[in-house]
Coordinates of C-alpha atoms and ligand atoms in Angstrom, one line a residue:
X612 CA 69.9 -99.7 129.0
X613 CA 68.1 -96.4 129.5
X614 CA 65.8 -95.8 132.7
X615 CA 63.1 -95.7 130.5
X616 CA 63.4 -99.1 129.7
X617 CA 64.6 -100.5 132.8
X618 CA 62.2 -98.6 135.4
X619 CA 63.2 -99.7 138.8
X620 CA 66.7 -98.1 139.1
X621 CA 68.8 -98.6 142.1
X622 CA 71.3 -95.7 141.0
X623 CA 73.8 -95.4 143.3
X624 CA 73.0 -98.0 145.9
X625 CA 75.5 -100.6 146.7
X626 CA 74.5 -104.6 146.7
X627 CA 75.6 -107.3 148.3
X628 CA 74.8 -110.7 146.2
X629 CA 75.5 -113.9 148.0
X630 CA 76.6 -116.8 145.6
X631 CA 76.8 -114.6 142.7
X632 CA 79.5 -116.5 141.0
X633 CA 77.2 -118.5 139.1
X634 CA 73.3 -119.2 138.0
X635 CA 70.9 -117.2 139.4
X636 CA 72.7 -115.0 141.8
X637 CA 75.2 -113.8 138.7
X638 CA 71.9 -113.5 137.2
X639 CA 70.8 -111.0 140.4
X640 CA 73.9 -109.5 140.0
X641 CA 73.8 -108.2 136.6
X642 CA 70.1 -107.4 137.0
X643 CA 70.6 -104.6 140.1
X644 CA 74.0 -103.3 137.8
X645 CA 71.9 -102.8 134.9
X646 CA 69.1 -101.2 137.3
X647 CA 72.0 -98.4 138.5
X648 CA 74.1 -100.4 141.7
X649 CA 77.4 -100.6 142.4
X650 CA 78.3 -104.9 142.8
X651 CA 79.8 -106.6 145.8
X652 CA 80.3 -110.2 144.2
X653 CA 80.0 -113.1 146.8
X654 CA 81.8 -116.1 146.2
X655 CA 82.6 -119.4 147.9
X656 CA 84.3 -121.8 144.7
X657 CA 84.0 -120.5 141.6
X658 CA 86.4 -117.9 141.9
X659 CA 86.8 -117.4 137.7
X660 CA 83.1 -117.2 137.5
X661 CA 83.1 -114.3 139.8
X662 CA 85.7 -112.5 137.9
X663 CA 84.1 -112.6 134.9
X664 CA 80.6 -111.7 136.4
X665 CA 82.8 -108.7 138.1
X666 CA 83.9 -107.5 134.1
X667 CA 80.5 -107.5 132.7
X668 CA 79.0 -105.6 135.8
X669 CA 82.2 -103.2 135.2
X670 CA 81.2 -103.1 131.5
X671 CA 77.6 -101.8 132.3
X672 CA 79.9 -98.4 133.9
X673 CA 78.8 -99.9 137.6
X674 CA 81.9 -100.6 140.4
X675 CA 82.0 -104.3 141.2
X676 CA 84.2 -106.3 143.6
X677 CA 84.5 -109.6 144.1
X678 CA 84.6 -111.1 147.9
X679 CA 84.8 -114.7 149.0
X680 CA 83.7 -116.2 152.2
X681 CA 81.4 -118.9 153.0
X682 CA 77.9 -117.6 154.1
X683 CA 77.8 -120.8 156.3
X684 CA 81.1 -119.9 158.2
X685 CA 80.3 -116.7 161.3
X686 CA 83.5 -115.8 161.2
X687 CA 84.5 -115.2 157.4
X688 CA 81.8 -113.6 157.0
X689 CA 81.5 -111.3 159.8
X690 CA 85.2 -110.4 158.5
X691 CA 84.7 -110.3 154.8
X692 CA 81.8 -108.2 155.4
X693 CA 83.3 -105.6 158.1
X694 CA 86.1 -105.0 155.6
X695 CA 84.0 -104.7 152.2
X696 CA 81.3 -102.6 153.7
X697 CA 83.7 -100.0 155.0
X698 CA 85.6 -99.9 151.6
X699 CA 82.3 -99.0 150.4
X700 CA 81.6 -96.9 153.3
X701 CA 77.6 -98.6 152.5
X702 CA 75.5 -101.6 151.9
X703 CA 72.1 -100.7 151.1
X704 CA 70.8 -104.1 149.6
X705 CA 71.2 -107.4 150.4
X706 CA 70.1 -110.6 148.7
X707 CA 70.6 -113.4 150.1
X708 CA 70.8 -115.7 147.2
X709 CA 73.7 -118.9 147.7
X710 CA 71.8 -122.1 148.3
X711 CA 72.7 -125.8 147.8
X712 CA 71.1 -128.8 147.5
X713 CA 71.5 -132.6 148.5
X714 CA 68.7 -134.3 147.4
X715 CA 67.7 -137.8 148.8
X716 CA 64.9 -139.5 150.3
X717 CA 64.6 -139.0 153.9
X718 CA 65.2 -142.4 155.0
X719 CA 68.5 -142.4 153.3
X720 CA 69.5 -138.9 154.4
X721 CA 72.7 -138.8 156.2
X722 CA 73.0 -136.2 158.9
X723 CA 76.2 -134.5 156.7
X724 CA 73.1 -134.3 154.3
X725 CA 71.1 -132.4 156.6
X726 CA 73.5 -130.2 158.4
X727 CA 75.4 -128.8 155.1
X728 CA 72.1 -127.7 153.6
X729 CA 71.2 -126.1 156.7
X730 CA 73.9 -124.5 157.5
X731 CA 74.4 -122.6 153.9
X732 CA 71.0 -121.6 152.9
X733 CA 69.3 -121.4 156.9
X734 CA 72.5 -120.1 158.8
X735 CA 73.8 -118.6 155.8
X736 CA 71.4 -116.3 155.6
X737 CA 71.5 -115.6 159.3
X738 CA 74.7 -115.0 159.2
X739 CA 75.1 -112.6 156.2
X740 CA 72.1 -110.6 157.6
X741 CA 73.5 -110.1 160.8
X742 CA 76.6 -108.5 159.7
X743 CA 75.3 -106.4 157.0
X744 CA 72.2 -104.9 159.0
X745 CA 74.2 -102.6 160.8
X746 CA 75.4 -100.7 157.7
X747 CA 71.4 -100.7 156.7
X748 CA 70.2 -99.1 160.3
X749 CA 73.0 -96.2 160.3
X750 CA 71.8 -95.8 156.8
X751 CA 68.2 -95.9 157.5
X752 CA 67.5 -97.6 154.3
X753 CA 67.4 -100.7 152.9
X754 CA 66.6 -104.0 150.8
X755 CA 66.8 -107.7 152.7
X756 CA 65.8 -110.0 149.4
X757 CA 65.8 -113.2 150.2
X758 CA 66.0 -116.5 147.6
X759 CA 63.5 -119.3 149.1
X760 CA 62.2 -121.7 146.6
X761 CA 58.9 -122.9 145.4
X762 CA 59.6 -126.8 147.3
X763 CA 59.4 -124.3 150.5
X764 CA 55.5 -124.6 150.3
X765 CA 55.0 -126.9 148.0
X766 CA 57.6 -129.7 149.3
X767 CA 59.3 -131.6 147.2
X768 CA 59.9 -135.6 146.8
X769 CA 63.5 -136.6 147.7
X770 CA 63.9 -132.5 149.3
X771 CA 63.5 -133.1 152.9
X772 CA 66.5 -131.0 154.0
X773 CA 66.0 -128.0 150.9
X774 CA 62.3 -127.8 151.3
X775 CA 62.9 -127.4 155.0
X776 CA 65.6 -125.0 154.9
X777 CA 63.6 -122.9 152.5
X778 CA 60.6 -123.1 154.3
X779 CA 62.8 -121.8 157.2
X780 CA 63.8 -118.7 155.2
X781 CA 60.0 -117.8 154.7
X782 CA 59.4 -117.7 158.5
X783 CA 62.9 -115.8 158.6
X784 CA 61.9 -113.0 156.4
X785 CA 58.2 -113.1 157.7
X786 CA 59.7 -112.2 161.3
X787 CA 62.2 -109.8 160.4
X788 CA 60.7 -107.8 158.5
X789 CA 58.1 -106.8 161.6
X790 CA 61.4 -105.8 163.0
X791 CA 62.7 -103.5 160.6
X792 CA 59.5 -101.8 159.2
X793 CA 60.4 -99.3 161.6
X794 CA 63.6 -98.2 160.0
X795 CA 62.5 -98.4 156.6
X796 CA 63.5 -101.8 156.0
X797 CA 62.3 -103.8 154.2
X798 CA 62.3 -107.8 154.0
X799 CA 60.9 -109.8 151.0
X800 CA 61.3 -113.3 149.8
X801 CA 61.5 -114.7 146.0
X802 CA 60.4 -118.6 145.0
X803 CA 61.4 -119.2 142.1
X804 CA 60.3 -122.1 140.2
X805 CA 62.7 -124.6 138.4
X806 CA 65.7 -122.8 136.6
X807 CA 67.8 -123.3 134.5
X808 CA 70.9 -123.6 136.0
X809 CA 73.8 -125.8 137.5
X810 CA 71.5 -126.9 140.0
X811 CA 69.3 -129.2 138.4
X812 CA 71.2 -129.1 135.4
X813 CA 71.7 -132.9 136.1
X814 CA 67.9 -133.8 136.6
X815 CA 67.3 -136.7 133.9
X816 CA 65.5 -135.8 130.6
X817 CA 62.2 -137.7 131.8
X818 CA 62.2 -135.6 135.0
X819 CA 62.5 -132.5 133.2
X820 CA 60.0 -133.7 130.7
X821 CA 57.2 -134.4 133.5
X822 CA 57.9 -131.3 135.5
X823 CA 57.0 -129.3 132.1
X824 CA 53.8 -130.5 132.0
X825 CA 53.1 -129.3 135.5
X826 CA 54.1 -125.8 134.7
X827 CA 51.5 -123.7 133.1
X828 CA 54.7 -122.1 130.9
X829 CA 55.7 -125.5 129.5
X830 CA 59.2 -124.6 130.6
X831 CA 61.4 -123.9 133.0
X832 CA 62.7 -119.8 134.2
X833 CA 65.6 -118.4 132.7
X834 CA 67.9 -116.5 135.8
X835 CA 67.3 -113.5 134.4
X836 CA 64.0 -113.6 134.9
X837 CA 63.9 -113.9 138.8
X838 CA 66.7 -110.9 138.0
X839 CA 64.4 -108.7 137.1
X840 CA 61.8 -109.7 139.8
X841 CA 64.5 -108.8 142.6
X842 CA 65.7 -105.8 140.9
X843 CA 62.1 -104.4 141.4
X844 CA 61.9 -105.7 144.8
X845 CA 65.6 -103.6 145.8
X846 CA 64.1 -100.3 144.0
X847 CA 62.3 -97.3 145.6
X848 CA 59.0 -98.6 143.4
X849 CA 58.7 -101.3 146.0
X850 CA 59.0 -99.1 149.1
X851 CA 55.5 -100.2 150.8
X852 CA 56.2 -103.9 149.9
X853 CA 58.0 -106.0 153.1
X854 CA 56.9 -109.2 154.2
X855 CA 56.1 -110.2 150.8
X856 CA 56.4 -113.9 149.4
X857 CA 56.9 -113.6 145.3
X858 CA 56.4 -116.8 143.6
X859 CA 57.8 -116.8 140.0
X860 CA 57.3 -120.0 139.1
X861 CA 55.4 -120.1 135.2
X862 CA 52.5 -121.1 137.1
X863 CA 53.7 -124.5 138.4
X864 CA 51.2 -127.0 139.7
X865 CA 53.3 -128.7 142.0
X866 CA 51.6 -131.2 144.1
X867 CA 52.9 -132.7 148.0
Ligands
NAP1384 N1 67.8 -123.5 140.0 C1 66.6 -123.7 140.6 O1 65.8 -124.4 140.0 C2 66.2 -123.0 141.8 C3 64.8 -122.9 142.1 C4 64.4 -122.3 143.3 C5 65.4 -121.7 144.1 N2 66.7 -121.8 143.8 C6 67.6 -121.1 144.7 O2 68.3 -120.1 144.1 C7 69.6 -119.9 144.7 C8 70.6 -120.0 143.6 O3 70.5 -121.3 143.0 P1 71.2 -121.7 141.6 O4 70.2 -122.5 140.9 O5 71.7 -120.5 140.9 O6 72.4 -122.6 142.1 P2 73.8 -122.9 141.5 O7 73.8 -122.7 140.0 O8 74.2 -124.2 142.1 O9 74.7 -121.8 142.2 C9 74.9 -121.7 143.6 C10 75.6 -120.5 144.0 O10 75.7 -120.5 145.4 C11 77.0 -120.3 145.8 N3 77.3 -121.0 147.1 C12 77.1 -122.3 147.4 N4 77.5 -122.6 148.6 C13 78.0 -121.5 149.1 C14 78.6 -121.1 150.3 N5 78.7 -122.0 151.3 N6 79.0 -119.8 150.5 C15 78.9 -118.9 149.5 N7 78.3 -119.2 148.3 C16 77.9 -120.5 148.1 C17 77.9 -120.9 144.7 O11 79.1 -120.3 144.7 P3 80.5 -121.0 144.3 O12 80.3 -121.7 142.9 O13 81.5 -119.9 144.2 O14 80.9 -122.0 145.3 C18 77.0 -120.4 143.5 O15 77.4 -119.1 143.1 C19 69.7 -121.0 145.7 O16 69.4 -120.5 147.0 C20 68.7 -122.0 145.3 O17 68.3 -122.8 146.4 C21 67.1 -122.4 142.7

């Protein structure tokens, strides 16, 4: 796709996409390759999703590597990302994108429930932030894109934990990017609205059919379409945003 067409290039930047095997984050993924970036592919599972998400980035003429660590373990990811980021000698954008959910209402919430969605989408994101900053201050550039959800202001029936941890990532972003302004970076948060992907993939047909009628689209995002939305938020066209809270969302009416 030319630059015409595709304004907010990232040409020769280097991104880091957490849970980009799959859904939305493959979705993020092919976005900031069409927009110019060179792909560092997180993975946890889904190591043949990654791989193929690796070709098409390499088919758009961009570099693309695959990596796996959990964003919830310190550790791996401290290790994965010392490694990777010297290979690359750079990370200039980060998005912060793997997420899970265990949905159930609170009173039958085990504390498994809890912790697991906490640690990857809350600590996760600590954790993945922490070890690629560094490359971002010697740099003196870069992009901290964050993937919240629209049940982190709205709340969500049966979402205790996920509304909670995404909440969380609000406040997280909101803080940090005070810090960084300073060294021109920048710290922004998307909430997307339902999409379609593996993660409510399972809601039943009745569910799905009520939610439509509470978004003003009468239907749910495609990933590419939060895609695009971060791609603009990583470019040089978004250099005076930070702090921000993008909802993309079709206009949904959700309700507490
Ligand atoms: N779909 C929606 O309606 C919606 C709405 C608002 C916000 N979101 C948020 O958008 C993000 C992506 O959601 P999605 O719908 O694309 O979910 P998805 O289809 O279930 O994909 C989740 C991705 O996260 C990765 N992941 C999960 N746990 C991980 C871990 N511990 N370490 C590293 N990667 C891990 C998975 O990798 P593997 O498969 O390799 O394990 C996968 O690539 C999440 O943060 C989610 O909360 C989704």
């Amino acid at each position: 796709m030319s630059s015409f067409s595709f304004p907010d290039r990232v040409d020769g930047k280097i991104a880091l996409v957490t849970g980009a095997s799959r859904g939305i984050g493959s979705s993020i993924a092919l976005a900031l390759a069409e927009a110019g970036a060179d792909i560092i592919v997180n993975y946890s599972k889904s190591e043949a999703k990654a791989d193929l998400v690796v070709e098409e980035v390499r088919r758009m003429g961009r570099k693309a590597v695959k990596v796996n660590f959990d964003v919830s373990n310190f550790d791996e990811v401290e290790s994965a990302v010392k490694h990777i980021g010297a290979a690359f000698s750079r990370i200039d954008i980060l998005v912060n994108n793997a997420g899970v959910n265990r949905d159930r209402t609170f009173v039958k919430m085990s504390k498994e429930e809890w912790d697991e969605v906490m640690s990857v989408n809350v600590d996760g994101a600590f954790n993945v932030t922490k070890s690629v900053l560094p490359f971002m201050l010697s740099a003196g550039w870069g992009r901290i894109i964050n993937i919240s959800s629209i049940v982190g202001i709205s709340g969500s029936f049966g979402q205790t934990n996920y509304a909670a941890s995404k909440a969380a990532l609000i406040g997280f972003s909101k803080a940090l990017a005070m810090e960084l302004a300073k060294d021109k970076i920048t710290v922004n948060v998307v909430c997307p609205g339902f999409t379609t992907t593996d993660m409510i993939a399972s809601l039943p047909v009745q569910v799905k059919d009520n939610l439509y009628q509470k978004i003003l689209m009468k239907r749910f995002a495609q990933p590419c379409e939060v895609g695009r939305m971060v791609a603009f938020l990583a470019s040089p066209r978004s250099d005076y945003i930070t702090g921000g809270v993008f909802e993309i969302t079709g206009g949904y009416q959700g309700t507490v």
